[in-house]
Tab-separated table of C-alpha atoms in Angstrom:
chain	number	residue	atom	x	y	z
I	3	UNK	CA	-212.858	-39.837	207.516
I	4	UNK	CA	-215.498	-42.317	208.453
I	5	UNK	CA	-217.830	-40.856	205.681
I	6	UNK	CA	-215.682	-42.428	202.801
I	7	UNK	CA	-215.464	-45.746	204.352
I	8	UNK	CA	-218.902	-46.771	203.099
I	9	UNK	CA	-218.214	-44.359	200.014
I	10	UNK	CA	-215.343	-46.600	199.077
I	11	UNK	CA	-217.003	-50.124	199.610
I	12	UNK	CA	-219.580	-48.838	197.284
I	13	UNK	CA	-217.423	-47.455	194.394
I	14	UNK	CA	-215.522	-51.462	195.147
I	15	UNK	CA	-218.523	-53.525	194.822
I	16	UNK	CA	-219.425	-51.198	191.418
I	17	UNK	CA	-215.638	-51.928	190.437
I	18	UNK	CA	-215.927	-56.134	191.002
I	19	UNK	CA	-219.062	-55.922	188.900
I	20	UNK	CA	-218.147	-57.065	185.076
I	21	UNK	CA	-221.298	-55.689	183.639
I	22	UNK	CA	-221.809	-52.851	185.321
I	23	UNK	CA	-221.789	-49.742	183.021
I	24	UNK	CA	-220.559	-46.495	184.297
I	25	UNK	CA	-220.661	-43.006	182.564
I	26	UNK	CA	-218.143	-40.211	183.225
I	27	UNK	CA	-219.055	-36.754	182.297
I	28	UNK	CA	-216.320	-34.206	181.472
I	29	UNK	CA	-216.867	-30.556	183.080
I	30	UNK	CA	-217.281	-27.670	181.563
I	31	UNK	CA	-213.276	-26.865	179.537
I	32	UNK	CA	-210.802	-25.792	181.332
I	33	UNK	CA	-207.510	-24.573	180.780
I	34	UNK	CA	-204.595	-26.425	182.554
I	35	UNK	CA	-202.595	-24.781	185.198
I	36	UNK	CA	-199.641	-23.011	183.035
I	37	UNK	CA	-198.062	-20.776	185.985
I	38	UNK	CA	-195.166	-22.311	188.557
I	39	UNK	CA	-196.005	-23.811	191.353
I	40	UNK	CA	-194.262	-20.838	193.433
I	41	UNK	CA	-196.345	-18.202	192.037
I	42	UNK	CA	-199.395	-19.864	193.099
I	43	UNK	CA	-201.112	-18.746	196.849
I	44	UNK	CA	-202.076	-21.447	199.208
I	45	UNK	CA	-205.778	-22.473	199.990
I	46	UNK	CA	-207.416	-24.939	201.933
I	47	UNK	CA	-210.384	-27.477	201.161
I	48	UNK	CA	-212.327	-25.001	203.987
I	49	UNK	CA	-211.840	-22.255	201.740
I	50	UNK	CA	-213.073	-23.055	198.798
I	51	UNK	CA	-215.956	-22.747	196.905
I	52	UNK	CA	-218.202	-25.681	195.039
I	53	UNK	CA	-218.152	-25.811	191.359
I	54	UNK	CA	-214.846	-24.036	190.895
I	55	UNK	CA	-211.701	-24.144	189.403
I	56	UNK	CA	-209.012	-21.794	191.968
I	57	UNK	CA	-207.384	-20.375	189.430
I	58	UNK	CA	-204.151	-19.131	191.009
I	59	UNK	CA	-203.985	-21.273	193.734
I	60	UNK	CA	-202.811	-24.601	194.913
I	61	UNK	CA	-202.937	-27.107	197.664
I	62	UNK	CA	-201.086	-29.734	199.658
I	63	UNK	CA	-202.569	-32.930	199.670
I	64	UNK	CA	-201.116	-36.367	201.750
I	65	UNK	CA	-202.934	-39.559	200.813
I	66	UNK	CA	-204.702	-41.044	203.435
I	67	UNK	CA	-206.236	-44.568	201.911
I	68	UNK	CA	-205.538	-46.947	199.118
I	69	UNK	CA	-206.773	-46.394	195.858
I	70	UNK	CA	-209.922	-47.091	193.778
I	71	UNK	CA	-210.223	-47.769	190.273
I	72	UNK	CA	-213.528	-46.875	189.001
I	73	UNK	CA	-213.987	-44.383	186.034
I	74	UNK	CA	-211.149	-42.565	187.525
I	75	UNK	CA	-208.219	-43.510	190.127
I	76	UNK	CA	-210.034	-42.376	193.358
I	77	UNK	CA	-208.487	-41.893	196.700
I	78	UNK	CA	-209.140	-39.917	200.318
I	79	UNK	CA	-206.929	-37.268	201.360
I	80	UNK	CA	-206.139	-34.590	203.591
I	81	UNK	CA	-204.721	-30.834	203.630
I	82	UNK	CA	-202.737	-29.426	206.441
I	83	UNK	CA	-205.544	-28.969	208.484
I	84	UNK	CA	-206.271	-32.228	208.383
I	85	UNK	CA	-209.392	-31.782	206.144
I	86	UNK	CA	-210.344	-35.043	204.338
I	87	UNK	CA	-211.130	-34.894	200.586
I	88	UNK	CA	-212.041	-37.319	198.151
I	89	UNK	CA	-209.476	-36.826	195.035
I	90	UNK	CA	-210.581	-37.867	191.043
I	91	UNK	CA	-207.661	-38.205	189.259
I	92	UNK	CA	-208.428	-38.952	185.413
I	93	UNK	CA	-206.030	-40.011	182.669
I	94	UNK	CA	-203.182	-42.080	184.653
I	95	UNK	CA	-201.510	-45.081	184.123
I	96	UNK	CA	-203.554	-48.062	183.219
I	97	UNK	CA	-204.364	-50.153	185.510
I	98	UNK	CA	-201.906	-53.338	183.844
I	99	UNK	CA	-199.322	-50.440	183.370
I	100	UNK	CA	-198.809	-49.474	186.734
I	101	UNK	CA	-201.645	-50.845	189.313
I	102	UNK	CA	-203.275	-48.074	191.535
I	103	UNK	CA	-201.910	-49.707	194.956
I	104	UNK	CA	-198.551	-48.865	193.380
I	105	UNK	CA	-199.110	-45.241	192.091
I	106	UNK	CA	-201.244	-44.322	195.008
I	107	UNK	CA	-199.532	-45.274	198.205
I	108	UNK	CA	-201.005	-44.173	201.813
I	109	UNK	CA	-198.566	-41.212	202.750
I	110	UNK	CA	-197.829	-39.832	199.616
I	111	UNK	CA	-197.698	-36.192	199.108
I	112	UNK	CA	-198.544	-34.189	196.318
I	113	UNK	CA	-199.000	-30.568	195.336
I	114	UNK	CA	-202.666	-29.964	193.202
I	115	UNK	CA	-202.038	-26.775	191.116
I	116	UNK	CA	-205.713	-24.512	190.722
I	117	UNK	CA	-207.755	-27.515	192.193
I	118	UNK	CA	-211.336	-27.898	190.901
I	119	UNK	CA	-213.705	-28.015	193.441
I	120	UNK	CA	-217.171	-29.918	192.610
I	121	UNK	CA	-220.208	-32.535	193.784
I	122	UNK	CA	-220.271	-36.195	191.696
I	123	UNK	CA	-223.265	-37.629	190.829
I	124	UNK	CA	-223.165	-39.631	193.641
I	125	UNK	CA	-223.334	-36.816	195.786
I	126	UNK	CA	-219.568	-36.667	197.328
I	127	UNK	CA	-217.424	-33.303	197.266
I	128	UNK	CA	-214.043	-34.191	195.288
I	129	UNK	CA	-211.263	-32.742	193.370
I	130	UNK	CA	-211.162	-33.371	190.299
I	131	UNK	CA	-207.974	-33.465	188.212
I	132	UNK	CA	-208.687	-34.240	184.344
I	133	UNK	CA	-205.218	-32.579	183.767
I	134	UNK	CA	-202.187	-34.971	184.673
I	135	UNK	CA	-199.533	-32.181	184.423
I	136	UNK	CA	-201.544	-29.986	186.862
I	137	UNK	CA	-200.510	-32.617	189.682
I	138	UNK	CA	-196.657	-32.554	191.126
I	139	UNK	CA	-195.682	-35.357	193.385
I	140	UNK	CA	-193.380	-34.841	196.375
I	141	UNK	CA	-190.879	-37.338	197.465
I	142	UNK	CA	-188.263	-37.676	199.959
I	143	UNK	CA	-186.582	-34.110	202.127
I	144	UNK	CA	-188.757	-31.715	199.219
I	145	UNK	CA	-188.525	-28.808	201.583
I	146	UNK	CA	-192.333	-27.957	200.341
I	147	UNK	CA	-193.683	-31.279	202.601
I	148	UNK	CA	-194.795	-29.701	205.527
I	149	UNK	CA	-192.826	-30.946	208.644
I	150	UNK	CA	-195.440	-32.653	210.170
I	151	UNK	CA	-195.916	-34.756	206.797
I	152	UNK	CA	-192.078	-35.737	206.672
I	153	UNK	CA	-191.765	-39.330	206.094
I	154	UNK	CA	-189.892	-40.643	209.311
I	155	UNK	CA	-185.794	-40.688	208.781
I	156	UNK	CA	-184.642	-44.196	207.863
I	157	UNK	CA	-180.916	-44.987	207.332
I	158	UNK	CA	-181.323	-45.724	203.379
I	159	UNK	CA	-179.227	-47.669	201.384
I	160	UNK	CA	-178.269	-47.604	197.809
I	161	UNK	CA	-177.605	-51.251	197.564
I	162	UNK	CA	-180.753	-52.031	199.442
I	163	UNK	CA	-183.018	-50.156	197.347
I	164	UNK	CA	-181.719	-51.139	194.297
I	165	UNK	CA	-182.069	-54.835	195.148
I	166	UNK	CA	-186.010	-53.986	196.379
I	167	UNK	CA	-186.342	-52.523	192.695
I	168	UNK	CA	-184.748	-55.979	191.015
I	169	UNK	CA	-187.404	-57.741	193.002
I	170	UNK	CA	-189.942	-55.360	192.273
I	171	UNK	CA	-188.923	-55.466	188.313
I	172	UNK	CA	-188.743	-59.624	188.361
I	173	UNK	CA	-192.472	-59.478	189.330
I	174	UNK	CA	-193.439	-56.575	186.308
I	175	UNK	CA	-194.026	-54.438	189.452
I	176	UNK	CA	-193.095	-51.726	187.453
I	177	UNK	CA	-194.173	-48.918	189.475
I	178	UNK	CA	-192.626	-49.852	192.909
I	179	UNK	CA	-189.542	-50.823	190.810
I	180	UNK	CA	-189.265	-47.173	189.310
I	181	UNK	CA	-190.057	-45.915	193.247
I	182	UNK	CA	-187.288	-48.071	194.647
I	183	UNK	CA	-184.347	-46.900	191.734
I	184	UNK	CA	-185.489	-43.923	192.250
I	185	UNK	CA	-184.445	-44.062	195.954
I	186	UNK	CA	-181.303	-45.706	195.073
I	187	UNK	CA	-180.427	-43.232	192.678
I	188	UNK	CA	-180.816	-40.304	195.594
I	189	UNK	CA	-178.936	-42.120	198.724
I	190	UNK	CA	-176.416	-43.085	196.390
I	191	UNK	CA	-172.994	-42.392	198.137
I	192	UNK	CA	-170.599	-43.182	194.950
I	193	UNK	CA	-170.818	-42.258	190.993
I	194	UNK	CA	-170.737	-46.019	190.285
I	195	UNK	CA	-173.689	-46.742	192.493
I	196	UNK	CA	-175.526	-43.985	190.441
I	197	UNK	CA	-174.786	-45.006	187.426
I	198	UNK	CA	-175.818	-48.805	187.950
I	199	UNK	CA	-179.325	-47.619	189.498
I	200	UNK	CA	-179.449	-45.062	186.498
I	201	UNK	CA	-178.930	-47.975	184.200
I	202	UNK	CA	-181.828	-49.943	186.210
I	203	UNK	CA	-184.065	-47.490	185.903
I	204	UNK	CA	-183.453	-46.532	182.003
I	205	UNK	CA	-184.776	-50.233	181.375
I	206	UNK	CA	-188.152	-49.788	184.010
I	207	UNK	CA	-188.961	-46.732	182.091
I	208	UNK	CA	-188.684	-48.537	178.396
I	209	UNK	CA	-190.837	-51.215	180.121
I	210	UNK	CA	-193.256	-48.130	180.852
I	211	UNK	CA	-192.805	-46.695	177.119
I	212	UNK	CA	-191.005	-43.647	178.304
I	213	UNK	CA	-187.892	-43.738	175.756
I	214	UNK	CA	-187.206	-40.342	176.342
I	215	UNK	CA	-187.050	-40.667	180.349
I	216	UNK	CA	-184.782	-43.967	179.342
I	217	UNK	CA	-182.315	-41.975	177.319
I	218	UNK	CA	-181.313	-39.897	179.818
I	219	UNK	CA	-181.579	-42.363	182.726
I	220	UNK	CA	-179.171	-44.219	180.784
I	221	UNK	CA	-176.708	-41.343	179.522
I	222	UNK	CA	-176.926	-39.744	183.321
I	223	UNK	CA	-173.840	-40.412	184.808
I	224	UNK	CA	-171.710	-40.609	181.141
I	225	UNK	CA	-170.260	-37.529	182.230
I	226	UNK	CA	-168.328	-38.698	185.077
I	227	UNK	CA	-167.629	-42.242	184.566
I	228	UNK	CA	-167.007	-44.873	181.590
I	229	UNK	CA	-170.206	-45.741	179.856
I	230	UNK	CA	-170.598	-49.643	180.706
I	231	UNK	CA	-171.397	-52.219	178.452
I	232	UNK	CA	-175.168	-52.576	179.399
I	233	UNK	CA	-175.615	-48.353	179.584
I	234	UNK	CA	-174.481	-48.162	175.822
I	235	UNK	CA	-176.940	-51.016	174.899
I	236	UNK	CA	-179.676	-49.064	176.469
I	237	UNK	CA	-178.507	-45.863	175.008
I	238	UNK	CA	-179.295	-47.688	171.748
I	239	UNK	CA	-182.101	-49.366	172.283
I	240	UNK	CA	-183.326	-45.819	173.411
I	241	UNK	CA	-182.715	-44.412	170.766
I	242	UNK	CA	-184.525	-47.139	168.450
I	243	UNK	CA	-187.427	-46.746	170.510
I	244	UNK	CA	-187.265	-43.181	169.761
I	245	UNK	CA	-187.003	-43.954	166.060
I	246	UNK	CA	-183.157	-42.562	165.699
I	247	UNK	CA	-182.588	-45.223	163.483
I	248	UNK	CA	-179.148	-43.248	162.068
I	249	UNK	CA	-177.996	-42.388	165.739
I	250	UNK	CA	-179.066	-46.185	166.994
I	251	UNK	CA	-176.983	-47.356	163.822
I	252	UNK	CA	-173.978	-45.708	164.664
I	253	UNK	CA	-174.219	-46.395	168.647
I	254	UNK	CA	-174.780	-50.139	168.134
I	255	UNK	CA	-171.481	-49.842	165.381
I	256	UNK	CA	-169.674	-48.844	168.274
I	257	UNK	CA	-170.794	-51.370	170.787
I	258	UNK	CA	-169.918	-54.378	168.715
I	259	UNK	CA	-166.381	-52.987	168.140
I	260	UNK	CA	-165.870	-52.260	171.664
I	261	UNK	CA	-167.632	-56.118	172.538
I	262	UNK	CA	-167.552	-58.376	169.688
I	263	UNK	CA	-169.209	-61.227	171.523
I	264	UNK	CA	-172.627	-59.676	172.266
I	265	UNK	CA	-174.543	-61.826	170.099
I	266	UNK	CA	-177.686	-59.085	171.183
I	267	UNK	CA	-175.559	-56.306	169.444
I	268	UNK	CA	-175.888	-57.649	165.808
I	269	UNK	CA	-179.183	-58.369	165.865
I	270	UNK	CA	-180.566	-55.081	167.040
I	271	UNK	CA	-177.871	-53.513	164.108
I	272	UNK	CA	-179.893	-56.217	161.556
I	273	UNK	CA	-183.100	-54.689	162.656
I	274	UNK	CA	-181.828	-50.958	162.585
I	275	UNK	CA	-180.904	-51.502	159.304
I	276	UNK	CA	-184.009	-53.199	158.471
I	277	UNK	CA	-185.920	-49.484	159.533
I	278	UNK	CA	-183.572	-47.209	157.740
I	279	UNK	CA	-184.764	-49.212	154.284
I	280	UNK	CA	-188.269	-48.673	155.144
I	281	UNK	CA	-188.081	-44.880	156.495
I	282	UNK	CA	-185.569	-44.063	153.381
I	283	UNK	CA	-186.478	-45.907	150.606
I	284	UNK	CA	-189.821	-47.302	151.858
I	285	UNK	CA	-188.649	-51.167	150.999
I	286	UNK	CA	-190.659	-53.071	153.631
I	287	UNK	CA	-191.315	-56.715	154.622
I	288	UNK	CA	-195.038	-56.889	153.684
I	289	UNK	CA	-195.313	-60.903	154.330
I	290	UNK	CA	-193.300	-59.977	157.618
I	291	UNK	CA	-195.523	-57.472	158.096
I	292	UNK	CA	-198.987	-59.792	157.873
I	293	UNK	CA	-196.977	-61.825	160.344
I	294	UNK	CA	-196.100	-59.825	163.257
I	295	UNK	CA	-199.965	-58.685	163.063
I	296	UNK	CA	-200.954	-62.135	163.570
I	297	UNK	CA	-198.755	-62.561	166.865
I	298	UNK	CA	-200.421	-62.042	170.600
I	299	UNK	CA	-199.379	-58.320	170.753
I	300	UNK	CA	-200.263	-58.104	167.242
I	301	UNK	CA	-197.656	-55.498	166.890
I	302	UNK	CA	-195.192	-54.687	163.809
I	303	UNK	CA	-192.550	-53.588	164.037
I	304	UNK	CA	-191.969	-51.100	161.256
I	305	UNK	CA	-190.684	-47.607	160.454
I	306	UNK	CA	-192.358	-44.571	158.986
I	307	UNK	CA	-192.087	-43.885	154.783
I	308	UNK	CA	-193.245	-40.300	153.905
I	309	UNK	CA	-190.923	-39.116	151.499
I	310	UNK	CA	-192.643	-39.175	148.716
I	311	UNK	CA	-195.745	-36.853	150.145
I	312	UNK	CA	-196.189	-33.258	152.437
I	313	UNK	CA	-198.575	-31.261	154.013
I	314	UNK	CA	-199.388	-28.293	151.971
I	315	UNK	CA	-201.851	-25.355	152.265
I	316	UNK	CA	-204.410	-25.807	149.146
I	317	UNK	CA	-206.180	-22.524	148.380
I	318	UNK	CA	-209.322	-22.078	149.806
I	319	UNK	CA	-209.163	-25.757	150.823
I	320	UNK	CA	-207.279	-25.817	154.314
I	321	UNK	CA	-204.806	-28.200	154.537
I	322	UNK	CA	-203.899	-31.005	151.887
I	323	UNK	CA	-201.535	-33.700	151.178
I	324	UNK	CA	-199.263	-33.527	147.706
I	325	UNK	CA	-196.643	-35.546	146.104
I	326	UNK	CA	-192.824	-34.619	146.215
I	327	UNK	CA	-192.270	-35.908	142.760
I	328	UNK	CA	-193.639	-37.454	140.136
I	329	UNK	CA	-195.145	-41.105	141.006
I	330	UNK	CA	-196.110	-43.999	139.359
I	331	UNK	CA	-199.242	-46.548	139.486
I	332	UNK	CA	-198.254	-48.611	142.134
I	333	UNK	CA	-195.716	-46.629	143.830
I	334	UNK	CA	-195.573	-46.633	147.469
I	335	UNK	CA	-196.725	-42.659	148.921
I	336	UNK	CA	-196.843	-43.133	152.645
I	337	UNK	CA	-196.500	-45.869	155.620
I	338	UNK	CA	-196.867	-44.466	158.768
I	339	UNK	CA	-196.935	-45.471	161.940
I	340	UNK	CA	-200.099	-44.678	164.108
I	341	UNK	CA	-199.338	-42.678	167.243
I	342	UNK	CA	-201.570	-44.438	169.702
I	343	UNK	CA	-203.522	-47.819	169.308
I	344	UNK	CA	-205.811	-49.664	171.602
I	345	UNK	CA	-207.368	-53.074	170.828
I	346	UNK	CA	-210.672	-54.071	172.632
I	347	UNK	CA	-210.973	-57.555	172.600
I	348	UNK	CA	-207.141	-58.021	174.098
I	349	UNK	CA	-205.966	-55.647	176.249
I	350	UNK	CA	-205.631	-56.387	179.486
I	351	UNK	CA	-206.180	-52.859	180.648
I	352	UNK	CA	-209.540	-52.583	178.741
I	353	UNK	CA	-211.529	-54.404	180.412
I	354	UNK	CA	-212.182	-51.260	182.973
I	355	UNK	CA	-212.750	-49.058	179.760
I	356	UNK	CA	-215.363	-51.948	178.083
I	357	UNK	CA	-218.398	-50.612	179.896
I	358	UNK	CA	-217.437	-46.955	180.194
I	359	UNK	CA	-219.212	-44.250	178.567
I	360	UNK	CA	-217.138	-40.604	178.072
I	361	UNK	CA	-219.519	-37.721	177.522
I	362	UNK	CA	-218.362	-34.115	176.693
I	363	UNK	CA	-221.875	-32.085	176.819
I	364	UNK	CA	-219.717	-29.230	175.506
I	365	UNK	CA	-219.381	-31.047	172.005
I	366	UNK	CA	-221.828	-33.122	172.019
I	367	UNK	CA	-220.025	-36.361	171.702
I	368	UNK	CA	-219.427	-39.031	173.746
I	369	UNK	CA	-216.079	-42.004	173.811
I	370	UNK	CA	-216.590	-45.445	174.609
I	371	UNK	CA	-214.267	-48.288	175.857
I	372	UNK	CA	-211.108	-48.652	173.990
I	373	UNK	CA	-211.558	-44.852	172.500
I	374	UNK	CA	-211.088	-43.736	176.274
I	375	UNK	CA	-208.422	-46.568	176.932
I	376	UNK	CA	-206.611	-44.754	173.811
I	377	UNK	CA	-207.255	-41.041	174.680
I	378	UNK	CA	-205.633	-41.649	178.242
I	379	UNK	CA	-202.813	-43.432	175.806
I	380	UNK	CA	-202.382	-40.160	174.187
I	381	UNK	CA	-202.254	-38.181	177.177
I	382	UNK	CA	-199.587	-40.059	178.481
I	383	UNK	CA	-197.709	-40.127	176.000
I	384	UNK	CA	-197.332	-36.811	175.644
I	385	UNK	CA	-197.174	-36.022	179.324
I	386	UNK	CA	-193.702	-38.626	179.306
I	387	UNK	CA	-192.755	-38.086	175.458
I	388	UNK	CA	-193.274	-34.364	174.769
I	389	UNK	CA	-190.933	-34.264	171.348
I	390	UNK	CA	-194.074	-36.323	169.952
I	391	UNK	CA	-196.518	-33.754	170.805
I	392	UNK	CA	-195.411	-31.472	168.191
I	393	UNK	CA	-196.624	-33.995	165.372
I	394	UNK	CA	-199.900	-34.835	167.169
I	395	UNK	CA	-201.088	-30.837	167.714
I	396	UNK	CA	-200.436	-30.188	163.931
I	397	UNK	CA	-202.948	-32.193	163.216
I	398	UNK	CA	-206.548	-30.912	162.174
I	399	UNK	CA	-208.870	-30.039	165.816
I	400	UNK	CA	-211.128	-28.224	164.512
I	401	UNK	CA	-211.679	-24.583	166.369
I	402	UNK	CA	-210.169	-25.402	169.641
I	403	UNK	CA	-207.209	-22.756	170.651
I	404	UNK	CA	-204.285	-25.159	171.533
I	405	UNK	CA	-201.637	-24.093	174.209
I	406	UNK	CA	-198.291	-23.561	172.600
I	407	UNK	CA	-196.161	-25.996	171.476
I	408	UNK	CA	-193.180	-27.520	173.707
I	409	UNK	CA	-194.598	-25.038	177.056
I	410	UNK	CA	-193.302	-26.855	180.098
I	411	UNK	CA	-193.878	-25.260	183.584
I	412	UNK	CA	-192.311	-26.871	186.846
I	413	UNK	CA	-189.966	-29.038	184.406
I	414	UNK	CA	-192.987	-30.895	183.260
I	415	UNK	CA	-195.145	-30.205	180.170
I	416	UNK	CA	-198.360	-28.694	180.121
I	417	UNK	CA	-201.095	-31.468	178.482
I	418	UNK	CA	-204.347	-30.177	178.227
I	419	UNK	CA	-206.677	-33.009	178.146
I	420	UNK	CA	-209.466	-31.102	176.443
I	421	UNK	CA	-207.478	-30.482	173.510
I	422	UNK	CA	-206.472	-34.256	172.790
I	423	UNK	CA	-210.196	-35.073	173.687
I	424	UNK	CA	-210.888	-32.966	170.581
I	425	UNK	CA	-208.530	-34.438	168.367
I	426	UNK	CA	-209.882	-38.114	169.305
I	427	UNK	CA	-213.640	-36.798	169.127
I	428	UNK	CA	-212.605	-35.237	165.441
């Protein structure tokens, strides 16, 4: 272990540098791991070979140090033979999203499906993971920790946990928050303490941008107990997020007969409303619009109009776009809303992208600050939001075979990086 200790004050001094310029190179393609864990074999860092991807096999890893931000989220750990190993792990959170000293925690286990063996530049042995669904974390009694790794029996408590998370959510510690409901959620001893954490959590992951994972944090324990006032807001809000406008409509209809006094209920049914104009008959805001781009976030808040076009084959022409109906001078054809969007100047999470240089030998192309911010954006998103992915893939990526649409292995979806590098590259 004492070999990384100077490793890691280097790679810290290169991070607290502003100006200094680093350049990430991605490996030769490979295919993410698409097989279950359990029909993997075991290997061990001794065993394997440099410059290689184990296909078929898998390894236990327990973190053994904090976490580096460089390039990639960089930390030491160890196998079951206590074998220390440097770890790249590309494409997670951003850094103002969830910090690394709150993804990566000393003593964390996780299982590394077909890890890929190599040498960096700087002359270290890692493995490198440019695939995010080809890493499964372990938490609490998963009966694939090995006993030795078992985090020491503490009497847990629901309550407890759940009032760590509030603190942790106060501070827009969002990933110790998510840890802590989590917790609460599994040493819950009754179906209201469930629900309540479930609730908790719903909100930590629409903080994160994970509607989906909301949705059914918040909709978790309907089936046993009365929805509450705050889980039926969320369910709604959920569903908004996840552009529902019709289902959000008829949710937030219900809340404000059921509680007539939540003054939060009638705007969110106002701005609902507002979005089923603009997807159905494309009557938008414009001078709103302008607004809401000139705010901090320079967000707006709009829906998507696409009615009056569709994709079509054209003959001998690949793919086109045609009109549904006859149109006018003037008439509005489409307003949609991008999937991903980074902006360079503002975003707090940028500033380790600003001076980073992405370059794929294999295509000959290379990605620079905020395109790399936004392809790790995209990879996310479709890692946490996998209904989206099936309107990203359609679009055009030249001659690279995609995986199939929707394929999840381990109850996770498979995201191969490579492919939405292409698409951003294109």
């Amino acid at each position: 272990m004492a070999f990384f200790t100077p490793l890691f004050a280097h790679m810290e001094a290169k991070r607290s540098a502003a100006s200094t310029s680093s350049t990430a190179h991605l490996p030769a393609r490979y295919l993410p791991c698409a097989r279950p864990s359990d029909k993997l074999k075991p290997i061990f860092i001794s065993e394997m070979t440099l410059e290689t991807h184990h296909l078929g096999r898998k390894i236990l890893l327990r973190l053994c140090t904090k976490a580096c931000r460089l390039t990639a989220l960089l930390v030491v750990a160890e196998d079951e033979r206590e074998t220390p190993i440097l770890v790249q792990m590309y494409h997670q959170p951003e850094e103002n999203v969830i910090p690394s000293q709150q993804l990566l925690k000393k003593g964390m286990v996780l299982l590394l499906k077909e890890p890929y063996f190599k040498q960096t530049a700087d002359g270290a042995y890692v493995l490198r993971v440019d695939h995010v669904s080809d890493v499964i974390w372990l938490h609490g009694d998963d009966e694939r920790i090995p006993l030795a790794w078992m985090p020491r029996i503490i009497e847990l408590d629901s309550a407890g946990s759940r009032l760590e998370g509030n603190n942790h959510f106060n501070k827009k510690e969002w990933g110790s928050a998510l840890q802590q409901y989590t917790q609460a959620i599994e040493c819950s001893e009754t179906a209201t303490d469930a629900q309540i954490s479930y609730i908790n959590r719903s909100l930590v992951n629409l903080r994160l941008g994970r509607p989906a994972a909301a949705f059914n944090d918040a909709v978790a324990m309907n089936s046993r107990l009365q929805p509450t006032e705050k889980g039926l807001f969320r369910e709604a809000i959920c569903l908004y997020q996840l552009r529902k406008f019709d289902e959000c409509l008829s949710k937030l209809q219900k809340l404000r007969a059921l509680y007539p006094s939540n003054k939060d209920v009638q705007f969110e049914i106002a701005k609902t409303i507002a979005r089923l104009r603009e997807c159905n008959d494309g009557i938008y805001e414009w001078k709103d619009m302008q607004q809401q781009s000139k705010n901090e976030d320079r967000l707006v808040d709009c829906a998507t109009f696409s009615k009056n076009v569709e994709i079509r084959q054209s003959p001998g022409k690949g793919r086109g776009l045609f009109t549904t109906k006859p149109v006018v001078a003037g008439e509005l054809l489409l307003c949609e809303k991008a999937f991903s969007y980074s902006f360079t100047d503002t975003d707090g999470g940028t500033k380790e992208h600003q001076n980073i240089l992405l370059l794929d030998s294999h295509a000959m192309k290379a990605l620079i600050g905020g395109q790399i911010l936004n392809l790790t954006r995209i990879i996310q998103k479709l890692y946490h939001e996998p209904e989206t992915a099936a309107s990203f893939l359609e679009m055009h990526h030249g001659n690279y075979a995609v995986l199939s649409q929707g394929l999840q292995v381990d109850f996770k979806p498979v995201v191969d990086t490579y492919a939405h590098t292409s698409f951003v590259f294109i």
